[in-house]
Short mmCIF file of C-alpha atoms and ligand atoms in Angstrom, two decimals:
data_model
loop_
_atom_site.label_atom_id
_atom_site.label_comp_id
_atom_site.label_asym_id
_atom_site.label_seq_id
_atom_site.Cartn_x
_atom_site.Cartn_y
_atom_site.Cartn_z
CA MET A 1 -0.03 0.08 0.01
CA THR A 2 1.47 3.27 -0.97
CA SER A 3 0.42 6.69 0.19
CA LYS A 4 0.79 9.17 -2.78
CA THR A 5 -0.48 12.60 -3.67
CA VAL A 6 -2.91 13.12 -6.57
CA ALA A 7 0.02 14.77 -8.57
CA GLU A 8 2.03 11.58 -8.18
CA LEU A 9 -0.74 9.38 -9.08
CA LEU A 10 -1.68 11.15 -12.20
CA LYS A 11 1.94 10.79 -13.41
CA SER A 12 2.08 7.28 -12.35
CA ASP A 13 2.19 4.63 -14.91
CA PHE A 14 2.07 1.78 -12.61
CA LYS A 15 -1.47 0.69 -12.89
CA SER A 16 -3.49 -1.54 -10.65
CA GLN A 17 -1.59 -0.66 -7.54
CA ASP A 18 -3.12 -0.42 -4.24
CA ILE A 19 -3.38 3.09 -3.14
CA ASP A 20 -4.15 4.94 0.01
CA ILE A 21 -5.24 8.70 -0.43
CA LYS A 22 -6.64 11.58 1.51
CA GLY A 23 -7.98 14.82 0.14
CA TRP A 24 -11.19 16.94 -0.16
CA VAL A 25 -14.16 16.27 -2.23
CA ARG A 26 -14.73 18.85 -4.97
CA THR A 27 -17.78 17.22 -6.42
CA PHE A 28 -19.70 13.96 -6.07
CA ARG A 29 -21.80 13.03 -9.14
CA ALA A 30 -24.31 10.19 -9.72
CA ASN A 31 -23.75 8.62 -6.31
CA ARG A 32 -20.55 7.28 -7.97
CA PHE A 33 -17.88 9.78 -9.16
CA ILE A 34 -15.76 11.74 -6.55
CA ALA A 35 -13.44 14.46 -7.96
CA LEU A 36 -10.84 14.42 -5.23
CA ASN A 37 -8.27 17.16 -4.64
CA ASP A 38 -5.38 17.28 -2.17
CA GLY A 39 -3.57 20.51 -3.18
CA SER A 40 -0.69 18.71 -4.85
CA SER A 41 -2.10 19.53 -8.34
CA LEU A 42 -4.67 21.55 -10.14
CA GLN A 43 -6.12 18.20 -11.24
CA ASN A 44 -8.56 16.33 -9.31
CA ILE A 45 -8.32 12.49 -9.46
CA GLN A 46 -11.57 10.64 -10.18
CA CYS A 47 -12.45 8.04 -7.54
CA VAL A 48 -15.26 5.64 -8.50
CA VAL A 49 -17.56 4.52 -5.65
CA ASP A 50 -19.19 1.24 -5.90
CA PHE A 51 -22.44 2.66 -4.42
CA GLU A 52 -24.31 -0.71 -4.51
CA ASN A 53 -21.92 -1.98 -1.82
CA THR A 54 -21.46 1.31 0.16
CA ASP A 55 -23.78 2.11 2.90
CA GLU A 56 -26.27 4.86 2.32
CA LYS A 57 -25.23 6.79 5.31
CA THR A 58 -21.57 7.16 4.06
CA LEU A 59 -22.73 7.98 0.56
CA LYS A 60 -24.70 10.80 2.06
CA ARG A 61 -21.67 12.33 3.68
CA ILE A 62 -19.62 12.51 0.47
CA THR A 63 -20.39 16.06 -0.09
CA THR A 64 -18.30 18.91 -1.57
CA GLY A 65 -15.85 20.23 0.90
CA ALA A 66 -15.65 16.98 3.03
CA ALA A 67 -12.23 15.50 4.02
CA VAL A 68 -12.07 11.76 2.97
CA HIS A 69 -9.70 8.84 3.15
CA ILE A 70 -9.86 6.38 0.27
CA LYS A 71 -8.23 3.09 -0.15
CA GLY A 72 -8.48 1.43 -3.50
CA GLN A 73 -6.85 0.67 -6.63
CA LEU A 74 -5.36 2.76 -9.38
CA ILE A 75 -6.67 1.67 -12.65
CA GLU A 76 -6.75 2.74 -16.32
CA SER A 77 -9.75 5.08 -16.62
CA GLN A 78 -12.98 3.53 -18.03
CA GLY A 79 -14.38 7.08 -18.83
CA LYS A 80 -13.25 10.01 -20.82
CA GLY A 81 -11.37 13.09 -19.43
CA GLN A 82 -8.61 11.28 -17.42
CA SER A 83 -6.11 8.42 -17.99
CA VAL A 84 -6.38 6.98 -14.56
CA GLU A 85 -8.90 6.75 -11.90
CA ILE A 86 -9.16 5.07 -8.51
CA LYS A 87 -11.56 2.23 -7.84
CA VAL A 88 -12.79 2.81 -4.40
CA ASP A 89 -12.61 -0.19 -2.04
CA ASN A 90 -13.01 1.65 1.20
CA ILE A 91 -13.76 5.25 2.00
CA VAL A 92 -13.81 6.94 5.32
CA ILE A 93 -15.21 10.33 5.92
CA LEU A 94 -12.71 12.18 8.04
CA GLY A 95 -14.32 15.61 8.25
CA ASP A 96 -18.02 16.30 6.99
CA SER A 97 -18.83 19.46 5.22
CA ASP A 98 -22.40 20.41 5.24
CA PRO A 99 -23.49 21.15 1.76
CA GLU A 100 -26.19 23.66 2.78
CA THR A 101 -23.73 25.98 4.47
CA PHE A 102 -20.18 25.24 2.86
CA PRO A 103 -19.33 28.67 1.15
CA ILE A 104 -17.34 27.17 -1.79
CA GLN A 105 -19.99 25.70 -3.95
CA PRO A 106 -18.97 24.08 -7.23
CA LYS A 107 -19.74 27.09 -9.22
CA LYS A 108 -18.04 30.43 -10.10
CA HIS A 109 -17.71 32.83 -7.09
CA SER A 110 -16.62 36.46 -7.25
CA PHE A 111 -13.14 37.43 -6.02
CA GLU A 112 -14.80 39.79 -3.58
CA PHE A 113 -16.71 36.99 -1.94
CA LEU A 114 -13.62 34.60 -1.96
CA ARG A 115 -11.68 37.38 -0.14
CA GLU A 116 -14.30 37.30 2.68
CA ASN A 117 -13.63 33.64 2.78
CA ALA A 118 -9.81 33.74 2.38
CA HIS A 119 -9.56 30.72 4.77
CA LEU A 120 -11.29 28.57 2.23
CA ARG A 121 -10.52 30.21 -1.02
CA THR A 122 -7.57 27.98 -1.85
CA ARG A 123 -10.20 25.22 -2.13
CA THR A 124 -10.75 26.57 -5.69
CA ASN A 125 -8.63 26.12 -8.83
CA THR A 126 -7.75 29.84 -9.25
CA PHE A 127 -6.45 30.41 -5.65
CA SER A 128 -4.71 27.11 -5.39
CA ALA A 129 -2.95 27.80 -8.76
CA VAL A 130 -1.98 31.29 -7.62
CA MET A 131 -0.55 30.16 -4.30
CA ARG A 132 1.36 27.32 -5.86
CA LEU A 133 2.80 29.67 -8.22
CA ARG A 134 3.75 32.04 -5.44
CA SER A 135 5.55 29.28 -3.78
CA THR A 136 7.56 28.36 -6.75
CA LEU A 137 8.42 31.98 -7.47
CA SER A 138 9.67 32.43 -4.10
CA PHE A 139 11.84 29.28 -4.32
CA ALA A 140 13.10 30.44 -7.67
CA ILE A 141 14.16 33.79 -6.03
CA HIS A 142 16.23 32.01 -3.35
CA LYS A 143 17.56 29.72 -5.94
CA TYR A 144 18.66 32.61 -8.22
CA PHE A 145 20.61 34.36 -5.53
CA ASN A 146 22.03 31.21 -4.11
CA ASP A 147 23.23 30.06 -7.56
CA ASN A 148 24.73 33.57 -7.97
CA GLY A 149 26.82 33.75 -4.80
CA PHE A 150 24.40 35.93 -2.68
CA TYR A 151 24.09 35.36 1.18
CA TYR A 152 20.37 35.39 2.51
CA MET A 153 20.26 37.76 5.48
CA HIS A 154 17.44 38.41 7.91
CA THR A 155 17.01 42.21 8.47
CA PRO A 156 15.15 43.49 11.62
CA ILE A 157 11.38 43.68 11.55
CA ILE A 158 11.34 46.18 14.37
CA THR A 159 13.42 49.24 13.74
CA GLY A 160 13.97 52.80 14.92
CA SER A 161 14.67 54.24 11.52
CA ASP A 162 12.32 55.11 8.60
CA ALA A 163 14.53 54.06 5.67
CA GLU A 164 12.39 55.46 3.02
CA GLY A 165 11.73 58.96 4.84
CA ALA A 166 8.15 58.83 3.96
CA GLY A 167 6.88 58.58 7.63
CA GLU A 168 4.34 55.82 6.68
CA MET A 169 5.11 53.56 9.58
CA PHE A 170 3.27 51.35 12.05
CA ARG A 171 4.38 52.03 15.49
CA VAL A 172 5.61 49.27 17.81
CA SER A 173 5.03 50.04 21.48
CA ALA A 174 4.35 48.42 24.72
CA LEU A 175 3.16 51.37 26.57
CA ASP A 176 -0.40 51.44 27.85
CA PRO A 177 -2.39 53.61 25.43
CA LYS A 178 -4.81 54.68 28.12
CA ASN A 179 -2.15 55.86 30.47
CA PRO A 180 1.12 56.47 28.72
CA PRO A 181 4.10 57.93 30.71
CA LEU A 182 4.62 61.66 29.67
CA THR A 183 7.55 64.04 29.39
CA GLU A 184 7.65 67.26 31.09
CA ASP A 185 6.11 69.11 28.08
CA GLY A 186 3.24 66.63 27.98
CA LYS A 187 4.38 64.38 25.08
CA VAL A 188 4.45 60.52 25.28
CA ASP A 189 7.78 59.53 26.82
CA TYR A 190 9.15 56.77 24.59
CA LYS A 191 12.25 56.53 26.80
CA GLU A 192 9.99 54.54 29.01
CA ASP A 193 8.86 52.33 26.27
CA PHE A 194 10.12 48.76 25.74
CA PHE A 195 13.11 49.73 23.68
CA GLY A 196 13.74 52.94 25.40
CA LYS A 197 12.93 54.89 22.20
CA GLU A 198 10.31 55.21 19.38
CA THR A 199 10.18 52.07 17.22
CA ASN A 200 8.13 50.90 14.13
CA LEU A 201 7.66 48.02 11.81
CA THR A 202 10.14 48.20 9.08
CA VAL A 203 9.43 49.77 5.62
CA SER A 204 12.47 48.18 4.14
CA GLY A 205 15.59 46.11 5.02
CA GLN A 206 17.94 48.10 2.80
CA LEU A 207 19.82 50.07 5.44
CA GLU A 208 20.98 47.01 7.32
CA ALA A 209 21.59 45.08 4.11
CA GLU A 210 24.03 47.86 3.13
CA ALA A 211 25.93 47.16 6.20
CA TYR A 212 26.27 43.50 5.31
CA ALA A 213 26.97 44.07 1.61
CA MET A 214 29.99 46.10 3.02
CA SER A 215 31.54 43.04 4.31
CA LEU A 216 29.89 39.92 2.64
CA GLY A 217 29.86 41.45 -0.69
CA LYS A 218 26.68 40.18 -2.25
CA VAL A 219 23.60 39.85 0.02
CA TYR A 220 19.70 39.80 -0.19
CA THR A 221 16.81 39.96 2.18
CA PHE A 222 13.38 38.55 1.54
CA GLY A 223 11.04 39.44 4.26
CA PRO A 224 7.76 41.13 5.29
CA THR A 225 7.63 44.86 4.99
CA PHE A 226 4.97 47.28 6.51
CA ARG A 227 3.69 50.69 5.02
CA ALA A 228 0.95 52.60 6.68
CA GLU A 229 0.22 54.47 3.62
CA ASN A 230 -3.59 54.91 3.05
CA SER A 231 -3.63 53.69 -0.54
CA ASN A 232 -6.57 51.67 -1.19
CA THR A 233 -5.53 50.59 -4.60
CA SER A 234 -5.30 47.15 -6.37
CA ARG A 235 -1.46 47.36 -6.13
CA HIS A 236 -0.88 48.41 -2.45
CA LEU A 237 -0.84 46.32 0.78
CA ALA A 238 -0.04 47.45 4.16
CA GLU A 239 2.00 44.29 4.74
CA PHE A 240 3.74 42.92 1.69
CA TRP A 241 7.08 40.96 0.97
CA MET A 242 10.07 42.49 -0.36
CA ILE A 243 13.12 41.01 -2.00
CA GLU A 244 16.24 43.38 -1.54
CA PRO A 245 19.61 42.49 -2.94
CA GLU A 246 22.44 44.86 -2.09
CA VAL A 247 26.05 44.52 -3.68
CA ALA A 248 29.29 46.01 -2.98
CA PHE A 249 31.38 47.60 -5.80
CA MET A 250 28.28 47.56 -8.23
CA ASP A 251 27.23 50.77 -9.83
CA LEU A 252 23.67 51.75 -11.32
CA ALA A 253 24.36 49.99 -14.59
CA GLY A 254 25.24 46.85 -12.96
CA ASN A 255 22.18 47.10 -10.91
CA MET A 256 19.92 47.27 -13.80
CA ASP A 257 21.75 44.41 -15.30
CA LEU A 258 21.14 42.37 -12.19
CA ALA A 259 17.47 43.15 -11.80
CA GLU A 260 16.78 42.45 -15.29
CA ASP A 261 18.65 39.12 -15.32
CA PHE A 262 17.00 38.22 -11.95
CA LEU A 263 13.36 39.02 -13.13
CA LYS A 264 13.81 37.08 -16.46
CA SER A 265 15.40 34.15 -14.61
CA VAL A 266 12.65 33.73 -11.93
CA LEU A 267 9.82 34.09 -14.61
CA LYS A 268 11.52 31.42 -16.81
CA TYR A 269 11.59 29.18 -13.63
CA VAL A 270 7.85 29.32 -13.16
CA LEU A 271 7.22 28.92 -16.85
CA GLU A 272 9.30 25.58 -16.70
CA HIS A 273 7.88 24.39 -13.46
CA ASN A 274 4.15 25.47 -13.12
CA ARG A 275 3.00 24.94 -16.68
CA GLU A 276 -0.32 23.56 -15.77
CA ASP A 277 -1.24 26.28 -13.17
CA LEU A 278 -0.13 28.98 -15.75
CA GLU A 279 -2.35 27.42 -18.52
CA PHE A 280 -5.26 27.36 -16.30
CA LEU A 281 -4.75 30.98 -15.28
CA GLU A 282 -4.21 31.85 -18.87
CA GLN A 283 -7.56 30.35 -19.75
CA ARG A 284 -9.16 32.21 -16.91
CA LEU A 285 -7.94 35.37 -18.29
CA LEU A 286 -9.19 34.57 -21.76
CA ASP A 287 -12.66 33.87 -20.43
CA GLU A 288 -12.60 37.12 -18.35
CA ASP A 289 -11.49 38.94 -21.55
CA LYS A 290 -14.51 37.63 -23.42
CA THR A 291 -16.75 39.73 -21.07
CA LYS A 292 -14.89 42.95 -21.83
CA PRO A 293 -15.05 45.38 -24.89
CA GLN A 294 -12.56 44.60 -27.51
CA ALA A 295 -10.32 47.63 -26.74
CA GLU A 296 -9.82 46.44 -23.06
CA ARG A 297 -8.81 42.90 -23.96
CA SER A 298 -5.25 41.92 -23.59
CA ALA A 299 -3.15 41.91 -26.76
CA MET A 300 -1.08 38.81 -25.55
CA THR A 301 -1.99 35.78 -23.51
CA LEU A 302 -0.54 35.24 -20.07
CA ILE A 303 2.24 32.66 -21.19
CA ASP A 304 3.22 34.81 -24.35
CA LYS A 305 3.52 37.87 -21.92
CA LEU A 306 5.88 36.00 -19.76
CA LYS A 307 7.76 34.77 -22.73
CA PHE A 308 7.96 38.25 -24.08
CA VAL A 309 9.54 39.68 -20.95
CA ILE A 310 11.95 36.89 -20.77
CA ASP A 311 12.99 37.22 -24.45
CA ASN A 312 13.16 40.90 -24.92
CA ASN A 313 15.58 43.60 -23.49
CA PHE A 314 13.97 46.02 -21.05
CA LYS A 315 14.03 49.58 -22.41
CA ARG A 316 16.28 51.80 -20.46
CA VAL A 317 15.22 55.43 -20.39
CA SER A 318 16.37 58.44 -18.40
CA TYR A 319 13.77 60.39 -16.31
CA THR A 320 14.61 63.41 -18.50
CA GLU A 321 13.77 61.50 -21.68
CA ALA A 322 10.50 60.16 -20.17
CA ILE A 323 9.47 63.59 -19.25
CA ASP A 324 9.81 64.69 -22.80
CA ILE A 325 7.89 61.70 -24.16
CA LEU A 326 5.23 62.56 -21.54
CA LYS A 327 4.99 66.21 -22.21
CA ASP A 328 4.57 65.46 -26.02
CA SER A 329 1.99 62.58 -25.38
CA LYS A 330 -1.63 62.80 -26.56
CA PRO A 331 -3.12 62.35 -22.99
CA ASN A 332 -0.97 65.09 -21.67
CA LYS A 333 -1.86 67.52 -24.40
CA LYS A 334 -5.54 66.61 -24.25
CA LYS A 335 -5.40 66.89 -20.50
CA GLN A 336 -6.56 63.36 -20.10
CA PHE A 337 -4.06 62.67 -17.42
CA LYS A 338 -5.10 63.50 -13.81
CA TYR A 339 -1.64 65.06 -13.24
CA ILE A 340 -0.64 67.10 -16.33
CA ILE A 341 3.14 67.02 -16.78
CA GLU A 342 4.21 70.56 -17.10
CA GLU A 343 7.94 70.60 -16.36
CA TRP A 344 11.01 68.62 -15.34
CA GLY A 345 10.95 67.82 -11.87
CA ALA A 346 7.42 66.45 -11.67
CA ASP A 347 6.90 63.17 -9.70
CA LEU A 348 5.59 60.54 -11.93
CA GLN A 349 2.20 59.12 -11.08
CA SER A 350 1.08 55.62 -11.97
CA GLU A 351 -1.07 56.98 -14.93
CA HIS A 352 2.28 58.23 -16.45
CA GLU A 353 4.22 55.22 -15.74
CA ARG A 354 1.54 53.03 -17.28
CA PHE A 355 1.35 55.24 -20.31
CA LEU A 356 5.13 54.84 -20.74
CA VAL A 357 5.07 50.96 -20.62
CA GLU A 358 1.73 50.09 -21.92
CA LYS A 359 1.15 52.63 -24.70
CA HIS A 360 4.57 53.97 -25.62
CA PHE A 361 7.12 51.44 -25.20
CA LYS A 362 4.97 48.36 -24.79
CA CYS A 363 7.63 46.51 -22.82
CA PRO A 364 9.22 46.66 -19.48
CA VAL A 365 10.92 49.89 -18.78
CA ILE A 366 13.83 50.85 -16.61
CA LEU A 367 13.64 54.60 -15.71
CA PHE A 368 16.81 56.17 -14.27
CA ASP A 369 18.36 59.34 -13.07
CA TYR A 370 15.45 60.87 -11.39
CA PRO A 371 15.42 64.39 -9.73
CA ALA A 372 17.07 64.19 -6.40
CA ASN A 373 14.32 65.94 -4.52
CA ILE A 374 11.57 63.27 -5.34
CA LYS A 375 13.79 60.39 -4.15
CA ALA A 376 15.10 59.04 -0.81
CA PHE A 377 18.02 60.47 1.01
CA TYR A 378 20.40 57.56 0.39
CA MET A 379 20.67 57.71 -3.45
CA ARG A 380 24.02 58.61 -5.17
CA LEU A 381 23.90 62.19 -6.31
CA ASN A 382 24.94 62.71 -9.90
CA GLU A 383 27.59 65.05 -11.12
CA ASP A 384 24.82 67.49 -12.31
CA GLY A 385 24.10 68.06 -8.77
CA LYS A 386 20.28 67.67 -9.36
CA THR A 387 19.76 64.03 -10.30
CA VAL A 388 20.45 60.80 -8.37
CA ARG A 389 21.42 57.42 -9.59
CA ALA A 390 17.85 55.90 -8.97
CA MET A 391 16.02 53.37 -11.14
CA ASP A 392 12.57 52.17 -11.21
CA ILE A 393 11.44 49.06 -13.29
CA LEU A 394 7.94 49.50 -14.74
CA PHE A 395 5.87 46.59 -16.08
CA PRO A 396 2.79 46.51 -18.13
CA GLY A 397 -0.30 46.11 -16.26
CA ILE A 398 1.60 46.55 -12.84
CA GLY A 399 3.53 49.83 -12.89
CA GLU A 400 6.38 50.09 -10.66
CA MET A 401 7.69 46.58 -9.95
CA VAL A 402 11.23 47.53 -8.63
CA GLY A 403 12.68 50.52 -6.97
CA GLY A 404 16.44 50.81 -6.53
CA SER A 405 19.57 52.82 -6.80
CA GLN A 406 23.20 53.23 -6.39
CA ARG A 407 23.94 54.51 -2.80
CA GLU A 408 25.61 57.64 -1.85
CA GLU A 409 29.07 56.37 -0.56
CA ARG A 410 30.64 59.87 0.17
CA LEU A 411 30.31 60.65 3.80
CA GLU A 412 30.10 64.38 3.38
CA VAL A 413 27.64 64.48 0.60
CA LEU A 414 25.47 61.94 2.43
CA LYS A 415 25.64 64.08 5.68
CA GLU A 416 24.58 67.16 3.57
CA LYS A 417 21.69 65.37 2.15
CA MET A 418 20.53 64.24 5.53
CA LYS A 419 20.84 67.75 6.97
CA ALA A 420 18.78 69.10 4.19
CA LEU A 421 15.99 66.56 4.86
CA ASP A 422 16.16 66.95 8.61
CA ILE A 423 17.28 63.38 9.26
CA ASP A 424 18.97 62.84 12.56
CA GLU A 425 22.63 61.93 12.15
CA GLU A 426 22.70 60.38 15.55
CA GLU A 427 19.89 58.02 14.66
CA LEU A 428 21.90 56.70 11.58
CA TRP A 429 25.36 56.88 13.19
CA TRP A 430 26.13 53.41 12.26
CA TYR A 431 24.94 54.00 8.52
CA LEU A 432 27.23 56.88 8.38
CA GLU A 433 30.11 54.83 9.80
CA LEU A 434 29.76 52.58 6.70
CA ARG A 435 31.01 55.64 4.81
CA LYS A 436 33.79 56.26 7.20
CA TYR A 437 35.38 52.95 7.33
CA GLY A 438 36.15 51.31 3.90
CA THR A 439 33.36 53.12 1.84
CA ALA A 440 32.89 51.86 -1.76
CA VAL A 441 30.42 52.10 -4.50
CA HIS A 442 27.48 49.89 -3.92
CA SER A 443 23.85 49.37 -5.17
CA GLY A 444 20.65 47.48 -4.48
CA PHE A 445 16.99 47.40 -5.28
CA GLY A 446 13.70 46.35 -3.83
CA LEU A 447 11.20 44.13 -5.62
CA GLY A 448 7.51 43.95 -4.32
CA PHE A 449 7.02 40.31 -4.21
CA GLU A 450 3.20 40.47 -4.64
CA ARG A 451 3.52 42.73 -7.84
CA LEU A 452 5.63 39.99 -9.18
CA VAL A 453 3.12 37.44 -8.31
CA MET A 454 0.45 39.45 -10.03
CA PHE A 455 2.33 39.66 -13.13
CA ALA A 456 3.18 35.92 -13.25
CA THR A 457 -0.41 34.92 -12.60
CA GLY A 458 -2.38 37.74 -14.45
CA MET A 459 -4.37 38.57 -11.28
CA GLY A 460 -5.64 42.05 -11.35
CA ASN A 461 -5.79 42.72 -7.58
CA ILE A 462 -2.88 42.47 -5.06
CA ARG A 463 -5.25 41.12 -2.53
CA ASP A 464 -5.67 37.87 -4.46
CA VAL A 465 -2.01 36.87 -4.48
CA ILE A 466 -1.18 37.09 -0.93
CA PRO A 467 -2.75 34.58 1.49
CA PHE A 468 -4.36 36.91 3.95
CA PRO A 469 -4.14 40.43 2.71
CA ARG A 470 -3.76 43.54 5.15
CA THR A 471 -5.09 46.70 3.73
CA PRO A 472 -6.69 49.85 5.12
CA GLN A 473 -9.67 48.79 7.29
CA ASN A 474 -8.96 45.12 6.90
CA ALA A 475 -6.80 42.77 8.99
CA ASP A 476 -9.15 39.86 9.05
CA PHE A 477 -8.00 36.27 9.60
O1 4AD B 1 10.42 51.80 -4.18
P1 4AD B 1 10.29 51.29 -2.74
O2 4AD B 1 9.61 52.16 -1.72
O3 4AD B 1 11.81 51.05 -2.47
C1 4AD B 1 12.40 50.67 -1.27
O4 4AD B 1 11.92 50.38 -0.27
C2 4AD B 1 14.00 50.55 -1.28
N1 4AD B 1 14.47 50.60 0.06
C3 4AD B 1 14.32 49.31 -1.93
C4 4AD B 1 15.88 49.19 -2.18
O5 4AD B 1 16.61 49.82 -2.89
N2 4AD B 1 16.54 48.18 -1.45
O6 4AD B 1 9.77 49.77 -2.70
C5 4AD B 1 10.33 48.75 -3.40
C6 4AD B 1 9.18 47.83 -4.18
C7 4AD B 1 8.34 48.84 -4.98
O7 4AD B 1 8.88 49.03 -6.42
C8 4AD B 1 6.96 48.11 -5.15
O8 4AD B 1 7.14 46.95 -5.99
C9 4AD B 1 6.90 47.60 -3.68
O9 4AD B 1 8.28 47.55 -3.24
N3 4AD B 1 6.03 48.14 -2.86
C10 4AD B 1 4.79 47.75 -2.60
N4 4AD B 1 4.22 46.50 -2.82
C11 4AD B 1 2.78 46.30 -2.23
N5 4AD B 1 2.30 47.39 -1.46
C12 4AD B 1 2.97 48.44 -1.19
N6 4AD B 1 2.42 49.44 -0.33
C13 4AD B 1 4.17 48.72 -1.76
N7 4AD B 1 5.12 49.82 -1.59
C14 4AD B 1 6.14 49.32 -2.36
MG1 MG B 2 9.50 53.32 -5.22
#
């Protein structure tokens, strides 16, 4: 007797073997055919019950959602639609599922409804495919870095600094909110708090990763990141996972090469390892497209889109060139953009980024050399004195996928920038010391993992590619 998964059985060519399998009933048809799924594959395995020799009570308990234990034989399928099936000798109901109340019925459910049932939504094909792909992608990321000589480092989740300087942080405190200790001038006294200072959940592991790059050479982080920005969009989460490589002696051009090679490589990995799930998600998109007007349908299928990204060079464009393109663009001239681009220095909104990748270049774009005053303090100032060695990678349908830069390695220049932005030198004393002792050119970037999963799965809402999304007004489950 062998205990195997559905995936293994469907691949198995050893017929007539005794098998032992556990899973959940997707459907039970004609008092005879169970479609059984155990999460190992998109496919169900058909289990044929000999209803004449199975007691009535047990048959009644074979319902959608029930957990069952089946013993039987793997045989060549008698019917169409599958090559093997299980002839059931014995079935035990491990956990009943009341068909009257089980939320996941064998029919189409809206993604909104499934979000409210996030604990059960991976019982559907779409969500199990998405989450298997998410798992593979995450493995591919670790594999890529491991194959390329990077060390995986764990950066702190609780920190005293605001790496991005945007002030969008969740406070971490053990003080009694009803009765906090106060300073003489009536403010909350964080010296009395657990860490003896104000702390928050990290918005990025970059600053700490820089410290490790300046000794271990090539490092990366892959961890949870928190942003208290009140952006209720289909591309923002309050808790998301970020991948941040950081490399010593690498300049901005090297950073772009690394990011492009990395993205292509991990997408290639899922194409090679999750074909079945991708084909299912591709079909889902094609079906969804049929309900849309022609103009809104996608020009490429999901798999072709992934291949296109893998096979073509990303377009590298300076911020200055991008502004010229945008200023000259139809939606700018016709005032169709919400934010009209008037002059150099304007921050790019997602409508502009999407115009550049989806309408103008029609491929992933790396924008670089942004104005210093719209980017974070740690970016390397260019010789022109007004732009920094920043890069953002923009993807069709997603917008900003990656944000990175070459870091300011010159102590005096960094100090000046911090002063101008009112960033406390004492708070970041250790970060400044990295510029004092053996400083060198170094660069890195941050990739929003869920945005990559969105791209790879074709899912349109970031809430549908993370198991239990955290967004403004929502931290259920
Ligand atoms: O551009 P960001 O803010 O860059 C940094 O945090 C740098 N410290 C990274 C580095 O250089 N090491 O964030 C990086 C990426 C964005 O490009 C985006 O893909 C993702 O993180 N991201 C979010 N994803 C989901 N929800 C949010 N609220 C996000 N904010 C950023
Ligand atoms: Mg950014």
